[in-house]
XYZ file of C-alpha atoms in Angstrom:
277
model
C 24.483 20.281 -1.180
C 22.589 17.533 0.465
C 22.229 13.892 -1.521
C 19.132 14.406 -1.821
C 19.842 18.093 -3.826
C 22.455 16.322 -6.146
C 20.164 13.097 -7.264
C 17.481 16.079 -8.563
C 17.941 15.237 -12.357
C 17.480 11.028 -11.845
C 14.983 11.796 -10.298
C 13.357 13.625 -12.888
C 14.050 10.926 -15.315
C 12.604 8.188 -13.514
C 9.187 10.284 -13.156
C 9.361 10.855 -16.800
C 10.084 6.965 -17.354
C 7.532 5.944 -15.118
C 5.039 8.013 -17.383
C 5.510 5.709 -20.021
C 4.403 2.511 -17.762
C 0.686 1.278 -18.511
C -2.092 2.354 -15.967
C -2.710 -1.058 -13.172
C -6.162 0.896 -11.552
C -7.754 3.325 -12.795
C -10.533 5.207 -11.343
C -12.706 7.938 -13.482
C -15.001 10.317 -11.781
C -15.796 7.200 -8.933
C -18.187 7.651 -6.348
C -19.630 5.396 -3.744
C -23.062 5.545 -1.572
C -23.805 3.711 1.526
C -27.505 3.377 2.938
C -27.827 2.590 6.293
C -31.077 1.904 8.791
C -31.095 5.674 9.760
C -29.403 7.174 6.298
C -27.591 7.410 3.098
C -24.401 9.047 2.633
C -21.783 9.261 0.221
C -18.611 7.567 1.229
C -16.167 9.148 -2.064
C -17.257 11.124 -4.804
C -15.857 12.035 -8.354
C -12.795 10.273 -7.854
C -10.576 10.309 -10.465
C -7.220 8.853 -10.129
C -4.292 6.223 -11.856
C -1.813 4.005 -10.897
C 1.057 2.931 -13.512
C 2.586 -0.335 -13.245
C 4.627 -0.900 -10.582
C 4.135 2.440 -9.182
C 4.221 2.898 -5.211
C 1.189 5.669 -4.289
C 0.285 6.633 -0.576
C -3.066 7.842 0.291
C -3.440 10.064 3.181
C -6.623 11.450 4.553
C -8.804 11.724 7.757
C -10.443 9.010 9.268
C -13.461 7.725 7.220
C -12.972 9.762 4.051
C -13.007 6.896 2.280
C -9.559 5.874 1.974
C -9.981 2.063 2.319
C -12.947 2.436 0.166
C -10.689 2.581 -2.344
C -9.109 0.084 -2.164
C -11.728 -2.352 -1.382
C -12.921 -0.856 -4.716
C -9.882 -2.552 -6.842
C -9.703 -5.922 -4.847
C -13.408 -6.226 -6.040
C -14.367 -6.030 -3.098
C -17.238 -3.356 -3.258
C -18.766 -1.890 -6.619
C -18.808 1.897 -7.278
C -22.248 3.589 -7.673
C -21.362 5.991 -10.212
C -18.097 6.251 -12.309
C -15.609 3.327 -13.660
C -13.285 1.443 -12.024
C -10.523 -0.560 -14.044
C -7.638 -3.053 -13.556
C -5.785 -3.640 -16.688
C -7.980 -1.756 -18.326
C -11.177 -4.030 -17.451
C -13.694 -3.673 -15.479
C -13.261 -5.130 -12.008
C -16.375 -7.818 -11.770
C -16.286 -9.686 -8.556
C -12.821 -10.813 -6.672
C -9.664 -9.354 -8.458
C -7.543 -12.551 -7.744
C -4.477 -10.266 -8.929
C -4.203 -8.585 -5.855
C -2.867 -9.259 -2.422
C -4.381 -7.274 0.541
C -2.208 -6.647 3.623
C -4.113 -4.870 6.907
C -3.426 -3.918 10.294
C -5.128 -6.906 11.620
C -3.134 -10.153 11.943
C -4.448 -13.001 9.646
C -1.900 -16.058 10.779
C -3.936 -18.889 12.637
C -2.386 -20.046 15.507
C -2.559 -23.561 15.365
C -0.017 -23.308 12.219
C 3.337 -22.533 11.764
C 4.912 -20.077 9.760
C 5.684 -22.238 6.617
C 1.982 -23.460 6.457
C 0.366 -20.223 7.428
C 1.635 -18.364 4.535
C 1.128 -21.723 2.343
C -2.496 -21.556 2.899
C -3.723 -19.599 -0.289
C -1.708 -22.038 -2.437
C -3.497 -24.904 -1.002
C -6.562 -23.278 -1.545
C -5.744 -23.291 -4.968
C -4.404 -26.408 -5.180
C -0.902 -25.562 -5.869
C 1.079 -29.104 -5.931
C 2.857 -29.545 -2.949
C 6.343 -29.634 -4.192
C 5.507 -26.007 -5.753
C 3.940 -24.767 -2.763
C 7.346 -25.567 -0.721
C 9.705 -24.030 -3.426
C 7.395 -20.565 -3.246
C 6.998 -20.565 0.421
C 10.666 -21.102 1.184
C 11.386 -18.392 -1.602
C 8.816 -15.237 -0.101
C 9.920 -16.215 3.309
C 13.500 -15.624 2.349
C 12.412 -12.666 0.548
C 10.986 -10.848 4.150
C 13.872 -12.410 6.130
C 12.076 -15.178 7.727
C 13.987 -18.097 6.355
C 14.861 -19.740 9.260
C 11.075 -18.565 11.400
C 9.547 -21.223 8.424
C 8.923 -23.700 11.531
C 8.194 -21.060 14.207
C 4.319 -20.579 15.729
C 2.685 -16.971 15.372
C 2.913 -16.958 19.241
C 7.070 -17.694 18.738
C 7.178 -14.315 16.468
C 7.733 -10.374 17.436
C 5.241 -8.168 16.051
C 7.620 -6.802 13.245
C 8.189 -11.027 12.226
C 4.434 -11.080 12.274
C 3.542 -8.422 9.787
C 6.339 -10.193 7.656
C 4.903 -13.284 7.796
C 1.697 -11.824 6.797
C 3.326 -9.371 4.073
C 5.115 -13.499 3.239
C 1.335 -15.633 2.618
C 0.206 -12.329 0.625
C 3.133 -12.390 -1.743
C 3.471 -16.205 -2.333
C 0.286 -16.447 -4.730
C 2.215 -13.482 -6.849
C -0.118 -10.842 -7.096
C 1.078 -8.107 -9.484
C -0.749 -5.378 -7.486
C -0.291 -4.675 -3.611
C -3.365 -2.920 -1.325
C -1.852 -1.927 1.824
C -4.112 -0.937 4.400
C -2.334 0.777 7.562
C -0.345 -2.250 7.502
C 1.784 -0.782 10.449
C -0.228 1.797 12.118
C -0.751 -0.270 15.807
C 3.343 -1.103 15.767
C 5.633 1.916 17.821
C 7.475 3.888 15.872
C 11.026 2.351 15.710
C 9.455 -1.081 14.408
C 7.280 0.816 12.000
C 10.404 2.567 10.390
C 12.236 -0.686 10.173
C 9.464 -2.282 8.175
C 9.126 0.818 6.236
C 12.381 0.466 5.246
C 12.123 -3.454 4.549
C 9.010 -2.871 2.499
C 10.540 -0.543 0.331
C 13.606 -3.089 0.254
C 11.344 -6.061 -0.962
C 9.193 -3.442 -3.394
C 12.356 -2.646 -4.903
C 12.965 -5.972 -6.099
C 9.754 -7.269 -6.409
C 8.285 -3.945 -8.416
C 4.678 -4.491 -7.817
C 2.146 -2.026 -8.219
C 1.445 -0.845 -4.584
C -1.666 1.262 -2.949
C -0.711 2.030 0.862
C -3.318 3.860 2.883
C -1.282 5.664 5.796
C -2.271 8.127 8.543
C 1.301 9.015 8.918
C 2.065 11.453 6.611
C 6.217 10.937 7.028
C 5.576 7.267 6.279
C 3.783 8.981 3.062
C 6.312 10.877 1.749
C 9.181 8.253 2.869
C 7.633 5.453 0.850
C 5.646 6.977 -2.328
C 6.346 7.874 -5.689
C 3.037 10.276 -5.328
C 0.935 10.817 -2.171
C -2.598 11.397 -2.865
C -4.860 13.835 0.048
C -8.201 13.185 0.445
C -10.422 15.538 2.260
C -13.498 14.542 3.639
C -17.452 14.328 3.459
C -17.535 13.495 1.251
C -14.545 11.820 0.427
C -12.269 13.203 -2.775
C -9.191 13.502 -3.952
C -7.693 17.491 -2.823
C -4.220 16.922 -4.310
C -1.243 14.679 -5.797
C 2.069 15.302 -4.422
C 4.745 13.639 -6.862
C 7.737 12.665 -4.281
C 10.587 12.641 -6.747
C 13.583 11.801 -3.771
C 16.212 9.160 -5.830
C 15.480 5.771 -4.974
C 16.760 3.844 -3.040
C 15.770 5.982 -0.070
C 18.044 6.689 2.634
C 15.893 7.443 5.471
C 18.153 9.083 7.749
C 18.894 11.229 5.282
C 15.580 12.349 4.117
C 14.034 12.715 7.509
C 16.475 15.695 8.236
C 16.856 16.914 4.424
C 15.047 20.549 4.020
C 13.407 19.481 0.910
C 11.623 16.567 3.004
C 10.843 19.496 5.290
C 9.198 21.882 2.841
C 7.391 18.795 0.970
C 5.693 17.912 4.590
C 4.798 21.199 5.378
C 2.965 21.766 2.141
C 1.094 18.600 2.547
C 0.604 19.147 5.916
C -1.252 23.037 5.190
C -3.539 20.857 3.181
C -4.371 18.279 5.358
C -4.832 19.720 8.590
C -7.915 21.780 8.013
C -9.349 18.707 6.544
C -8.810 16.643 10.100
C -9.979 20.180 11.763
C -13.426 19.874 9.866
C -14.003 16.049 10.197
């Protein structure tokens, strides 16, 4: 019997745990409309979905079905036309300062090292600076960068630079994480590695995370649930609870039949969805 076979009934409990958490976003019967020069057209539509507390969801989907939508939705970033969207259980009205949004693109400026790249959003709050060195030191431990702190962008691989980046979104300790393809330009032996050190750093840091993937084994590796959209418009076609033990081993799992029969499923329902689009 493979690990994964034998860790079947803790994983069951820590679903049923994680039931009990309170709901970080919530979105009920959501939609959103954009109008355009030559048109209007609906980006999502009766989306209904919620995130517990430190809960780690993926969100698959084609290309434009509205994926990041979302998520621009709960860093207050764009209003919903129709439907409710909540953080905490309040409306979302303007920036939601208690998130941290990490993309594909990179964000460091050049002209600053490390250390005072990701110390920039605490001195645009004014963080005194004693503070601001204690946190910066401590999130740059936290990704493995202690000793890059004095380093330029142009001194970093790309794997040290989505750390740094994943580094100045954590030090202003946002309790909820978007995640936007964070990885999806790197090859695929760096994006494993920080698949594997984002899980590493969610594990002890327990935020609430929302990761928008195209890669539907970095879905099922990472997530607690993976959520399929299908497009025009964009909705929600199914929730996949991944209930592999945690901590994941991902050697393991990649080659484990159950991992095999979960991405299959998935996969049936996705595909004619990327077919259509």
């Amino acid at each position: 019997m493979s690990s994964i076979g034998t860790s079947t009934e803790r994983a069951s409990a820590a679903a049923a745990q994680a039931d009990d958490r309170p709901i970080a976003v919530s979105y009920h019967q959501v939609g959103r409309t954009f109008t355009t020069a030559k048109r209007t057209f609906t980006a999502v539509q009766g989306i209904d979905l919620e995130i517990r507390k430190g809960e780690f969801i993926c969100i698959i989907g084609p290309s434009g079905c509205g994926k990041s939508t979302l998520l621009n939705m709960a860093a207050g970033l764009l209003t919903q036309s129709t439907g409710e969207v909540l953080y905490d259980g309040k409306p979302i009205n303007g920036i939601n300062n208690d998130v941290g949004y990490v993309t594909q693109k990179d964000t460091l400026l050049p002209w600053r090292t490390v250390e005072k790249n990701v110390s920039l959003p605490l001195e645009v709050q004014k963080v005194p600076r004693r503070e601001r060195k204690e946190r910066v030191a401590q999130v740059l431990d936290l990704v493995g960068l202690g000793q890059y702190g004095n380093r330029y962008p142009s001194q970093l691989s790309g794997g040290m630079l989505k750390r740094a980046a994943l580094a100045q979104t954590l030090v202003y300790r946002p309790n909820t994480l978007l995640m936007d393809e964070p990885f999806g330009a790197l090859d695929a032996q760096l994006r494993l590695n920080l698949q594997r050190q984002t899980l590493e750093i969610w594990e002890r840091e327990r935020k609430t995370v929302l990761f928008v993937t195209h890669d539907l084994e970095e879905a099922i590796l990472m997530a607690d649930r993976v959520v399929v959209f299908g497009a025009n418009p964009g909705r929600i076609i199914h929730v996949e609870p991944i209930t592999f033990a945690r901590p994941r081993d991902f050697g393991s799992l990649r080659t484990d039949p159950e991992f095999a029969a979960v991405w299959s499923r998935l996969w049936a329902l996705l595909s004619p969805q990327m077919e259509d689009h």
